[in-house]
DNA sequence: AGTTAGCACTCGAAGCACGCGAGTGCTAAC
DNA sequence: GTTAGCACTCGCGTGCTTCGAGTGCTAACT
């Protein structure tokens, strides 16, 4: 059923008031919030109707109304003001993100920190294992007589290093052979192709134990890159999402389960999406909601960045900010990648 | 005033019972906990006396007694069983830490994670800027036409890398000149000597803008190493330290202030020390207590590792565990460093 | 037909009295 | 020096009452 103009205005006003004060909105206080004047009795009728339609609910009989998830969804898709992002906020985001450089993973983590400070909410970033990412460079730096520092860089700017020990003494010849092996079997290959079975099929042929252990380490690093996908920043802000005792604790434990969060983030496919705790089967998330945006490079998604907030958060502030933030992030990453190329 | 044997036994029993149940200990329940039999009336007299001496206190008149900080200090220095660490626990710690390798910073962070899981408490690790650490190696890997990946390794196994952009096009000659510059002015120098003023005095002479900007980046990385000093793991366990509302939140915000925590850790100079929240001027720490141990290499302190727990934690479990953990950690780090050498 | 004033009703939150029980200090006897 | 006994304290949980914000319904009004 379509809502008429007045019902829509009432729903929007209730959502805004609830976001601000966090308390059920009654018919009287609602009177003052509307830009047209009707009596509280009329509002009661309208509110009761919105309840029946599933957009509002009452915590208990003698309380005001609060929005339901359905109400929020309508608000976000139809009702809210989509372009409320102030020029000031854009300037701040630009200023915070401009000039950040480094490897893509670092940039993402730091952007998460910044977004958390900007919004006062916990922020999660993920990097999807990009189908289009490939190994760009592998370097080996001798450290001791039996150890080297191996560095792997991907074409999307992900970087990983690890100190590797080998049985043989490190020699220029060994390193030379390893580089040959890498450029034959690894460099330029998409990450998705570099599975452990591929490792077995190719490197097992090389014969040398040290070469094999080095290669195994490199594959380990590549696997790390594929899965090094989740950072959490500003966790102390979790307290803004929950009020009841013990909820924050359980939520924090949930957030540390990377795989769960990752699969949650993967549910979002639109450029910017809202994932209500109520819509997930995860009880710890109940009173919270995720707002998630994609960032990327060259049209390809590199990952997602999202904030966790109370379901009653101010979507008309959070969504445009996050949208702009993610697009700026994409630009910064792209800039860094082209810097690496030229 | 010296406490007689019975008073000491009573104090110890109260501390243990309070650690276990978290509730004030009354004279009757105390009867059952002592290995000699006296009536509750006698215990009441003794407890009242221990109160006057400042080792116990009453939350309110009709409640049992709880230990004071003074009581805990006596317990830790004189009363508690110093060698309760089970062989089993040693085996577990050994198994968890053995085989960890990598750069010192990584090892420390991972050890923190492990200790947190082992104790169920939040863990903080710090690395002190070691007077005896020096730059061991600097490597530069060309990435793009105008960018390189610079890697700095110290003799204590700290590692840092960064992507640096330079104005000139990267050439073997430029890199060669940079290596010469590094080995003249940076390699082998103690970190403490590598200050920004030193940078100005030496590198400014080099003339080339690109060389200078590279060197500046390297000094930035060295400065990062000096200050990359604090990790926090297992923060969700903070809930074990605090019961009252809002305390955890304030504590979490405190813990994210690295400088404050660092100066707290620096107060501890003994191999393993206990820092009571009550003894600090930091109100957020009040109901919590830090147990901190040093780890190091070759007799030199590399940093500290400590757990945060409720003041009523079980010191006779935590202290020996931490002591053993830190010594094992030192061994692992030493092993890794010698691996790098040979 | 839609809007409004009026009114009885509901229900959670806050305040208060009260009894329970764990624990104490004190005294007198052992 | 130790113990039994006893009166006393005080926090905690329970049940009761009051208060008020907010509702739904009805009847009158435009």
XYZ file of C-alpha atoms (C1' of nucleotides) in Angstrom:
744
model
C 0.000 0.000 0.000
C 1.157 3.493 -0.865
C 1.440 5.995 1.934
C -0.032 9.401 1.397
C 2.043 12.530 1.760
C 1.051 13.180 5.360
C 1.828 9.685 6.557
C 5.201 9.880 4.896
C 5.968 13.176 6.598
C 4.901 11.756 9.941
C 7.044 8.654 9.528
C 10.044 10.754 8.554
C 9.554 13.078 11.519
C 9.321 10.164 13.917
C 12.469 8.584 12.534
C 14.407 11.822 12.859
C 13.171 12.495 16.372
C 13.927 8.961 17.455
C 17.412 9.147 15.983
C 18.058 12.285 17.954
C 16.663 11.410 21.350
C 16.481 7.655 21.356
C 13.090 7.616 23.013
C 9.726 6.527 21.665
C 7.935 9.460 20.070
C 4.501 10.359 21.384
C 1.700 12.122 19.594
C 2.067 15.367 21.524
C 5.760 15.908 21.000
C 5.256 14.973 17.378
C 2.900 17.956 16.986
C 5.798 20.374 17.424
C 7.993 18.587 14.911
C 5.733 18.784 11.899
C 5.644 21.736 9.548
C 1.867 21.505 9.212
C -0.407 21.783 12.188
C -2.740 19.013 13.202
C -3.938 17.937 16.597
C -2.382 15.162 18.575
C -5.574 13.145 18.173
C -5.195 13.145 14.418
C -1.619 12.115 14.775
C -2.703 9.301 17.043
C -4.971 8.026 14.319
C -2.247 8.268 11.711
C 0.331 6.675 13.965
C -2.011 3.842 14.774
C -2.500 3.304 11.069
C 1.273 3.349 10.456
C 1.539 0.719 13.168
C -0.935 -1.519 11.420
C 0.993 -1.094 8.187
C 4.151 -2.226 9.931
C 6.156 0.968 9.727
C 5.976 1.750 13.427
C 5.741 -0.231 16.610
C 5.107 0.342 20.289
C 7.525 -0.944 22.912
C 4.487 -1.198 25.210
C 0.936 0.070 25.205
C 1.479 3.305 27.027
C 4.597 4.356 25.208
C 5.235 6.332 22.056
C 6.087 4.791 18.718
C 9.427 3.755 17.307
C 10.241 2.944 13.682
C 10.412 -0.666 12.555
C 13.027 -1.976 10.175
C 10.391 -1.694 7.481
C 9.962 1.951 8.397
C 13.676 2.557 8.142
C 13.850 0.868 4.779
C 11.139 3.096 3.373
C 12.831 6.110 4.899
C 16.166 5.283 3.348
C 14.838 4.395 -0.074
C 12.195 7.108 -0.439
C 11.932 9.599 2.322
C 15.283 10.837 3.416
C 17.117 13.767 2.014
C 19.750 12.253 -0.232
C 22.020 15.235 -0.688
C 22.495 16.609 2.761
C 26.260 16.205 2.760
C 27.621 19.615 3.582
C 30.467 21.062 1.588
C 32.259 21.377 4.872
C 32.122 17.651 5.479
C 33.443 17.018 1.991
C 36.333 19.342 2.678
C 37.129 17.577 5.918
C 37.054 14.143 4.301
C 39.222 15.364 1.458
C 41.710 16.916 3.835
C 41.933 13.800 5.970
C 42.434 11.415 3.078
C 44.560 13.495 0.743
C 48.217 12.756 0.874
C 47.870 9.311 2.387
C 50.160 6.961 0.546
C 51.611 3.542 0.924
C 50.417 0.076 0.184
C 46.726 -0.431 -0.388
C 46.226 -2.400 2.807
C 47.780 0.390 4.863
C 45.703 3.040 3.166
C 42.561 1.070 3.870
C 43.403 0.566 7.529
C 44.221 4.214 8.007
C 41.073 5.279 6.206
C 39.151 3.101 8.638
C 40.740 4.886 11.560
C 39.896 8.262 10.065
C 36.299 7.343 9.319
C 35.906 6.085 12.852
C 37.133 9.364 14.281
C 34.950 11.315 11.870
C 31.743 9.460 12.638
C 32.409 8.446 16.219
C 31.419 4.906 15.305
C 33.303 1.638 14.982
C 34.507 1.006 11.441
C 35.214 -2.239 9.662
C 37.099 -2.476 6.410
C 37.424 -5.547 4.278
C 39.371 -6.192 1.151
C 37.816 -8.690 -1.146
C 40.095 -11.105 -2.799
C 39.986 -9.374 -6.106
C 39.592 -11.659 -9.088
C 41.608 -9.154 -11.035
C 44.553 -8.842 -8.690
C 47.780 -10.553 -9.582
C 51.302 -10.874 -8.282
C 53.316 -7.979 -9.553
C 56.659 -8.329 -7.896
C 58.552 -10.625 -5.620
C 61.783 -9.511 -4.036
C 64.145 -11.362 -1.772
C 66.605 -9.584 0.475
C 69.305 -11.634 2.171
C 69.217 -11.146 5.924
C 71.418 -13.751 7.555
C 73.292 -16.712 6.237
C 70.151 -18.847 6.271
C 67.397 -16.282 6.158
C 65.922 -13.824 3.707
C 63.252 -11.205 3.795
C 60.735 -11.935 1.063
C 58.443 -9.193 -0.222
C 55.362 -9.772 -2.365
C 53.528 -6.920 -4.073
C 50.317 -7.266 -6.063
C 49.141 -5.132 -8.925
C 46.435 -3.670 -6.698
C 49.111 -2.479 -4.328
C 48.757 -5.071 -1.584
C 52.056 -5.775 0.097
C 53.300 -8.499 2.379
C 56.676 -9.401 3.734
C 58.023 -12.230 5.780
C 61.355 -13.440 7.023
C 62.006 -16.927 5.667
C 64.542 -19.421 6.853
C 66.029 -21.957 4.503
C 68.253 -24.950 5.003
C 70.949 -24.067 2.496
C 73.212 -21.136 2.860
C 71.881 -18.144 0.952
C 73.874 -17.601 -2.215
C 73.406 -15.319 -5.215
C 72.902 -18.453 -7.262
C 70.085 -19.665 -5.052
C 68.382 -16.293 -5.210
C 68.870 -16.203 -8.945
C 67.200 -19.590 -9.291
C 64.391 -18.458 -7.068
C 63.761 -15.358 -9.171
C 63.660 -17.505 -12.274
C 61.181 -19.802 -10.599
C 59.032 -16.864 -9.558
C 58.964 -15.184 -12.913
C 58.088 -18.479 -14.559
C 55.357 -19.641 -12.254
C 54.161 -16.776 -10.071
C 54.719 -13.271 -11.394
C 51.794 -11.957 -13.377
C 49.507 -14.787 -12.330
C 46.139 -13.883 -10.823
C 45.967 -14.536 -7.107
C 43.031 -16.839 -7.614
C 45.194 -19.216 -9.661
C 47.884 -19.481 -7.010
C 46.439 -22.300 -4.968
C 48.380 -24.854 -2.937
C 47.749 -27.459 -5.636
C 49.309 -25.147 -8.188
C 52.284 -24.853 -5.856
C 52.647 -28.610 -5.722
C 52.372 -29.040 -9.465
C 54.983 -26.431 -10.314
C 57.529 -26.024 -7.598
C 57.826 -29.654 -6.678
C 59.718 -29.957 -9.928
C 62.454 -27.609 -8.807
C 64.193 -30.252 -6.753
C 65.927 -28.022 -4.230
C 64.597 -28.162 -0.710
C 65.468 -24.549 -0.009
C 63.750 -23.361 -3.158
C 60.659 -25.314 -2.241
C 60.533 -23.932 1.267
C 60.993 -20.411 -0.047
C 58.219 -20.931 -2.564
C 55.994 -22.374 0.123
C 56.587 -19.263 2.215
C 55.689 -17.071 -0.729
C 52.490 -19.005 -1.303
C 51.762 -18.581 2.374
C 52.144 -14.854 1.979
C 49.894 -14.832 -1.058
C 47.305 -16.746 0.887
C 47.682 -14.152 3.654
C 47.050 -11.389 1.142
C 43.949 -13.159 -0.077
C 42.637 -13.410 3.440
C 44.173 -10.371 5.108
C 40.880 -8.848 4.675
C 39.450 -7.334 7.788
C 40.335 -4.446 10.057
C 38.356 -2.994 12.909
C 38.894 0.513 14.218
C 37.299 2.649 16.896
C 35.903 -0.304 18.796
C 35.379 1.777 21.915
C 32.543 3.468 20.042
C 30.616 0.222 20.189
C 29.124 1.588 23.367
C 27.098 3.976 21.282
C 25.239 1.100 19.691
C 24.237 -0.819 22.743
C 22.670 0.142 25.997
C 21.837 -3.058 27.776
C 24.307 -4.825 30.007
C 26.652 -7.307 28.442
C 25.571 -6.567 24.903
C 28.722 -4.674 24.072
C 30.838 -7.538 25.278
C 29.053 -10.072 23.145
C 29.170 -7.713 20.189
C 32.903 -7.269 20.604
C 33.429 -10.977 20.636
C 31.349 -11.223 17.497
C 33.380 -8.542 15.773
C 36.563 -10.433 16.421
C 35.239 -13.378 14.437
C 36.568 -12.292 11.104
C 34.851 -14.914 9.015
C 31.407 -14.039 10.310
C 31.883 -10.358 9.640
C 33.291 -11.084 6.229
C 30.274 -13.070 5.165
C 28.046 -10.319 6.499
C 29.850 -7.742 4.408
C 29.563 -9.956 1.389
C 25.798 -9.760 1.614
C 25.958 -6.176 0.471
C 26.262 -5.836 -3.282
C 25.054 -2.314 -3.930
C 27.532 0.604 -3.884
C 26.218 1.586 -0.501
C 23.969 -0.661 1.511
C 22.334 -0.844 4.889
C 22.312 -4.119 6.766
C 19.928 -4.155 9.694
C 20.864 -6.305 12.651
C 17.284 -7.532 12.674
C 17.718 -8.870 9.170
C 20.642 -11.051 10.138
C 20.367 -14.240 12.049
C 23.021 -12.951 14.431
C 21.450 -12.075 17.731
C 24.423 -10.101 19.028
C 23.919 -7.625 16.240
C 20.239 -7.075 16.977
C 20.177 -3.452 18.112
C 22.896 -2.450 15.673
C 23.003 -1.799 11.972
C 25.793 -1.748 9.438
C 26.135 0.834 6.722
C 28.536 -0.442 4.126
C 30.056 1.113 1.027
C 32.322 -0.268 -1.647
C 35.624 1.197 -2.633
C 37.629 0.177 -5.600
C 39.917 1.016 -8.421
C 39.358 1.139 -12.091
C 35.777 -0.058 -11.798
C 36.752 -3.125 -9.813
C 35.806 -3.535 -6.176
C 38.819 -3.701 -3.893
C 36.860 -3.988 -0.717
C 34.223 -2.544 1.522
C 34.206 -0.092 4.352
C 31.385 0.138 6.815
C 30.335 1.646 10.088
C 28.434 -0.026 12.883
C 25.869 2.108 14.565
C 22.676 1.918 16.505
C 19.743 1.114 14.259
C 18.390 4.513 15.150
C 21.416 6.294 13.737
C 21.013 9.320 11.552
C 20.999 7.726 8.121
C 20.762 11.009 6.283
C 24.110 11.978 7.731
C 25.838 8.610 7.731
C 24.927 7.361 4.259
C 26.027 10.399 2.234
C 29.193 10.731 4.316
C 30.099 7.112 3.808
C 29.278 7.313 0.133
C 31.539 10.291 -0.335
C 34.218 8.824 1.896
C 34.389 5.600 -0.083
C 34.587 7.404 -3.396
C 37.375 9.613 -2.083
C 39.135 6.523 -0.775
C 38.909 4.943 -4.212
C 40.473 8.016 -5.718
C 43.343 8.003 -3.236
C 44.043 4.336 -3.868
C 43.858 4.804 -7.605
C 46.224 7.752 -7.360
C 48.670 5.622 -5.405
C 48.480 2.797 -7.890
C 49.134 5.037 -10.873
C 52.003 6.594 -8.926
C 53.463 3.126 -8.705
C 53.066 2.618 -12.423
C 54.527 5.792 -13.839
C 54.298 -3.861 62.646
C 54.964 -7.493 61.895
C 52.022 -9.793 61.493
C 52.053 -13.067 63.340
C 51.706 -16.335 61.533
C 47.960 -16.636 62.084
C 47.174 -13.156 60.839
C 49.217 -13.842 57.737
C 47.351 -17.067 57.082
C 44.026 -15.298 57.537
C 44.981 -12.482 55.184
C 46.149 -14.953 52.561
C 42.953 -17.000 52.855
C 40.792 -13.897 52.493
C 42.718 -12.756 49.433
C 42.361 -16.154 47.786
C 38.672 -16.429 48.574
C 37.989 -12.920 47.342
C 39.911 -13.592 44.129
C 37.752 -16.621 43.526
C 34.300 -15.337 44.356
C 34.608 -11.593 44.186
C 32.522 -11.094 47.276
C 33.523 -9.757 50.675
C 34.619 -12.597 52.940
C 32.815 -13.037 56.242
C 34.082 -14.634 59.408
C 31.937 -17.750 59.095
C 32.857 -18.722 55.568
C 36.458 -17.992 56.462
C 36.299 -20.742 59.131
C 36.021 -23.395 56.433
C 38.937 -22.039 54.453
C 41.615 -22.207 57.112
C 43.675 -25.298 57.790
C 43.555 -24.694 61.541
C 40.299 -24.519 63.409
C 39.239 -21.463 65.300
C 35.818 -20.040 65.903
C 34.301 -17.288 63.852
C 34.457 -15.003 66.872
C 38.220 -15.307 67.014
C 38.406 -14.630 63.325
C 36.274 -11.563 63.824
C 38.797 -10.255 66.318
C 41.688 -10.958 64.002
C 39.922 -9.500 61.024
C 39.065 -6.389 62.945
C 42.707 -6.077 63.867
C 43.803 -6.548 60.242
C 41.368 -3.783 59.355
C 42.988 -1.411 61.814
C 46.393 -2.267 60.402
C 45.191 -1.353 56.943
C 45.353 -4.748 55.293
C 41.601 -5.228 55.032
C 38.589 -3.019 54.659
C 34.823 -3.250 54.849
C 32.636 -2.027 51.999
C 29.994 -1.333 54.658
C 29.395 -2.256 58.271
C 27.402 -5.383 57.791
C 29.538 -6.868 55.045
C 32.581 -9.100 55.057
C 36.118 -7.885 54.522
C 38.028 -7.304 51.312
C 41.776 -6.836 50.935
C 43.248 -3.366 50.569
C 46.062 -2.534 48.174
C 48.361 -2.718 51.179
C 47.073 -6.216 51.836
C 47.742 -7.251 48.249
C 51.248 -5.850 48.383
C 52.082 -7.875 51.463
C 50.538 -10.927 49.877
C 52.557 -10.584 46.726
C 55.853 -9.831 48.415
C 55.636 -12.252 51.333
C 52.632 -14.482 51.447
C 51.851 -15.997 48.124
C 53.177 -19.226 46.807
C 55.867 -18.200 44.350
C 56.286 -21.441 42.465
C 52.815 -22.579 41.672
C 53.315 -22.619 37.929
C 52.320 -26.071 36.837
C 54.490 -28.008 34.436
C 51.416 -28.237 32.264
C 51.173 -24.485 31.957
C 54.842 -24.310 31.047
C 54.289 -26.878 28.346
C 51.366 -24.930 26.947
C 53.286 -21.672 26.896
C 56.239 -23.385 25.249
C 54.049 -24.990 22.640
C 52.276 -21.747 21.819
C 55.452 -19.697 21.479
C 57.786 -22.207 19.910
C 58.187 -21.894 16.205
C 57.002 -18.311 15.988
C 59.340 -16.437 13.732
C 59.490 -13.185 11.903
C 60.435 -9.701 12.816
C 60.632 -8.798 16.472
C 57.638 -6.490 16.339
C 55.487 -9.233 14.839
C 56.627 -11.777 17.382
C 55.770 -9.401 20.181
C 52.318 -8.672 18.820
C 51.554 -12.332 18.313
C 52.836 -13.186 21.762
C 50.433 -10.596 23.112
C 47.547 -12.285 21.344
C 48.569 -15.661 22.717
C 48.974 -14.411 26.260
C 45.567 -12.816 26.049
C 43.971 -16.074 24.983
C 45.874 -17.977 27.644
C 44.912 -15.693 30.515
C 41.572 -14.454 29.279
C 42.710 -10.928 30.009
C 43.599 -7.927 27.865
C 47.295 -7.750 27.102
C 49.478 -4.774 26.325
C 52.939 -5.037 24.881
C 55.403 -2.217 24.543
C 58.797 -2.088 22.959
C 61.124 0.368 24.518
C 63.312 2.316 22.212
C 66.361 0.291 22.912
C 69.534 2.302 23.477
C 71.420 -0.592 22.026
C 69.434 -1.047 18.847
C 70.924 0.158 15.604
C 70.126 0.166 11.908
C 71.307 -3.067 10.421
C 70.127 -2.969 6.871
C 68.387 -0.690 4.430
C 67.112 -2.029 1.154
C 65.396 -0.251 -1.678
C 63.279 -2.061 -4.237
C 62.198 -0.180 -7.364
C 58.459 -0.277 -7.755
C 57.436 2.195 -10.422
C 59.307 4.772 -12.382
C 59.121 7.237 -9.514
C 58.591 5.045 -6.511
C 60.511 2.529 -4.464
C 59.782 0.259 -1.553
C 62.241 1.000 1.222
C 62.893 -1.558 3.958
C 64.685 -0.833 7.212
C 65.807 -3.595 9.568
C 67.401 -3.072 12.976
C 69.847 -5.301 14.749
C 67.138 -6.194 17.271
C 65.014 -7.482 14.432
C 62.569 -4.607 14.119
C 61.373 -4.150 10.563
C 59.614 -1.378 8.737
C 58.795 -0.736 5.132
C 57.282 2.087 3.210
C 56.619 3.046 -0.366
C 58.455 6.247 -1.192
C 57.912 8.549 -4.118
C 60.719 10.620 -5.528
C 60.859 13.385 -8.094
C 63.563 11.932 -10.326
C 63.153 8.802 -12.302
C 64.492 5.807 -10.419
C 67.811 4.697 -11.857
C 70.444 2.212 -10.737
C 72.771 5.159 -10.285
C 70.362 6.904 -7.951
C 69.914 3.771 -5.907
C 73.650 3.247 -5.833
C 74.160 6.758 -4.514
C 71.467 6.193 -1.936
C 73.114 3.001 -0.696
C 76.419 4.824 -0.379
C 74.703 7.561 1.568
C 73.049 5.012 3.852
C 76.159 3.041 4.569
C 78.073 6.227 5.299
C 75.584 7.935 7.547
C 72.938 5.476 8.718
C 73.901 1.811 8.729
C 75.334 0.675 12.029
C 74.352 3.848 13.821
C 72.320 3.517 17.020
C 68.708 4.549 16.609
C 69.112 7.149 19.320
C 71.659 9.014 17.224
C 69.419 9.199 14.175
C 67.550 12.368 15.020
C 66.083 14.858 12.567
C 68.961 17.248 13.281
C 71.412 14.521 12.330
C 69.448 14.099 9.130
C 69.790 17.785 8.343
C 73.493 17.869 9.078
C 74.370 14.899 6.906
C 71.962 14.423 4.078
C 71.522 18.074 3.288
C 74.999 17.841 1.813
C 73.974 15.302 -0.757
C 72.505 17.894 -3.034
C 69.977 15.734 -4.859
C 66.356 16.385 -4.049
C 65.352 12.776 -4.607
C 68.112 11.494 -2.368
C 67.051 13.879 0.337
C 63.416 12.911 0.137
C 64.339 9.229 0.244
C 66.530 9.814 3.256
C 63.772 11.795 4.931
C 61.427 8.866 4.384
C 63.948 6.504 5.911
C 64.322 8.738 8.936
C 60.558 8.768 9.195
C 60.560 4.994 9.259
C 63.278 4.951 11.907
C 61.244 7.346 13.973
C 58.268 5.021 13.513
C 60.339 2.114 14.768
C 61.363 4.117 17.802
C 57.750 4.869 18.592
C 55.950 1.832 17.217
C 55.771 0.741 20.699
C 52.378 -0.365 21.858
C 49.953 -3.115 20.971
C 46.745 -4.082 22.696
C 45.170 -7.519 22.357
C 42.117 -9.211 23.801
C 40.368 -5.974 24.600
C 37.015 -7.682 24.906
C 38.327 -9.206 28.113
C 38.259 -5.778 29.670
C 34.793 -6.665 30.822
C 36.349 -8.990 33.357
C 37.993 -6.077 35.115
C 35.039 -3.807 35.485
C 31.541 -4.307 36.681
C 30.003 -0.889 36.945
C 28.322 0.790 34.039
C 30.419 2.863 31.709
C 33.679 1.933 33.341
C 34.717 -0.355 30.523
C 34.091 2.341 27.987
C 36.228 4.866 29.804
C 38.915 2.247 30.318
C 38.930 1.431 26.617
C 39.347 5.047 25.727
C 42.199 5.246 28.181
C 43.890 2.216 26.670
C 43.831 3.777 23.239
C 45.919 6.670 24.521
C 49.267 5.152 23.778
C 51.373 7.759 25.500
C 49.561 7.384 28.809
C 49.909 3.618 28.784
C 53.541 3.883 27.791
C 54.400 6.111 30.718
C 52.511 3.741 33.005
C 54.545 0.813 31.766
C 57.721 2.769 32.250
C 56.988 3.037 35.954
C 57.778 -0.636 36.295
C 61.489 -1.317 36.536
C 61.613 -4.737 38.179
C 61.591 -7.910 36.011
C 57.973 -8.428 36.945
C 55.946 -5.768 38.664
C 52.413 -5.120 39.807
C 50.880 -1.713 39.271
C 47.687 -1.170 41.202
C 45.111 1.114 39.673
C 44.725 2.720 43.070
C 48.369 3.706 43.013
C 48.044 5.607 39.782
C 46.464 8.985 39.477
C 44.321 7.621 36.653
C 40.783 7.206 37.837
C 39.681 5.036 34.906
C 42.112 2.386 36.040
C 40.839 2.310 39.618
C 39.329 -1.186 39.873
C 42.008 -2.681 37.634
C 45.594 -3.658 38.106
C 48.449 -4.216 35.698
C 50.923 -7.051 35.976
C 53.918 -6.277 33.843
C 57.002 -8.259 32.911
C 60.065 -7.390 30.890
C 61.294 -9.302 27.916
C 64.560 -8.805 26.218
C 67.555 -10.146 24.409
C 71.075 -10.559 25.503
C 70.473 -8.937 28.863
C 68.966 -5.830 27.326
C 65.303 -4.973 27.728
C 63.448 -4.943 24.437
C 60.090 -4.134 25.916
C 57.408 -5.061 28.366
C 54.365 -7.251 28.245
C 51.570 -6.936 30.725
C 48.038 -8.033 31.467
C 45.222 -5.920 32.791
C 43.022 -7.606 35.314
C 40.707 -6.903 38.174
C 42.631 -5.980 41.291
C 41.253 -9.140 42.850
C 42.850 -11.352 40.223
C 44.673 -14.487 41.219
C 48.211 -13.173 41.543
C 49.683 -16.552 42.347
C 48.580 -17.769 38.951
C 49.124 -14.618 36.910
C 52.549 -13.580 38.170
C 54.395 -16.888 37.648
C 52.683 -17.387 34.284
C 53.660 -13.961 33.093
C 57.169 -14.382 34.412
C 57.595 -17.623 32.547
C 55.866 -16.283 29.451
C 58.181 -13.290 29.231
C 61.278 -15.404 29.652
C 60.099 -17.786 26.948
C 59.349 -14.817 24.727
C 62.871 -13.535 25.254
C 64.226 -16.905 24.229
C 62.132 -16.993 21.066
C 63.220 -13.506 20.082
C 66.849 -14.306 20.799
C 66.570 -17.469 18.756
C 65.168 -15.496 15.848
C 67.883 -12.910 16.058
C 70.657 -15.493 16.048
C 68.899 -17.202 13.147
C 69.240 -13.938 11.301
C 72.916 -13.743 12.123
C 74.133 -17.192 11.228
C -15.513 12.380 5.692
C -11.946 14.124 8.068
C -10.584 16.545 12.348
C -10.620 17.566 17.104
C -11.587 17.762 22.242
C -12.408 14.995 26.060
C -11.919 11.102 28.908
C -11.095 6.613 30.783
C -7.546 3.326 30.649
C -2.811 1.143 30.532
C 1.551 0.348 31.989
C 6.341 1.317 33.117
C 9.232 4.012 36.282
C 10.149 5.817 40.624
C 9.573 5.955 45.462
C 8.796 3.776 49.887
C 8.116 0.470 53.682
C 9.334 -3.803 55.313
C 11.410 -8.149 56.378
C 15.345 -11.123 55.685
C 19.844 -12.472 56.453
C 24.690 -12.117 56.443
C 27.879 -10.107 59.058
C 29.594 -7.334 62.804
C 31.163 -5.735 67.672
C 30.803 -6.455 72.362
C 30.410 -8.939 76.637
C 30.758 -12.546 79.709
C 32.049 -17.134 80.562
C 35.420 -20.813 79.801
C 43.557 -16.225 74.646
C 39.280 -18.346 72.932
C 34.499 -18.964 72.406
C 29.324 -18.701 72.707
C 25.718 -15.625 72.717
C 23.314 -11.628 71.516
C 21.924 -7.161 70.006
C 22.739 -4.274 66.202
C 23.645 -2.680 61.327
C 22.761 -2.324 56.735
C 22.272 -3.789 51.919
C 19.091 -6.319 49.114
C 14.918 -8.025 47.376
C 9.810 -7.786 47.506
C 5.536 -5.822 47.163
C 2.768 -1.825 47.227
C 1.492 2.797 45.730
C 1.699 6.849 43.094
C 2.587 9.412 39.013
C 2.468 10.632 34.375
C 3.114 10.024 29.584
C 0.746 8.104 26.117
C -2.962 5.548 24.108
C -7.731 4.282 22.002
C -12.327 5.450 21.717
C -16.369 8.322 21.382
C -18.919 12.179 20.353
C -19.126 16.691 18.594
C -17.567 19.942 15.121
C -16.379 21.762 10.257
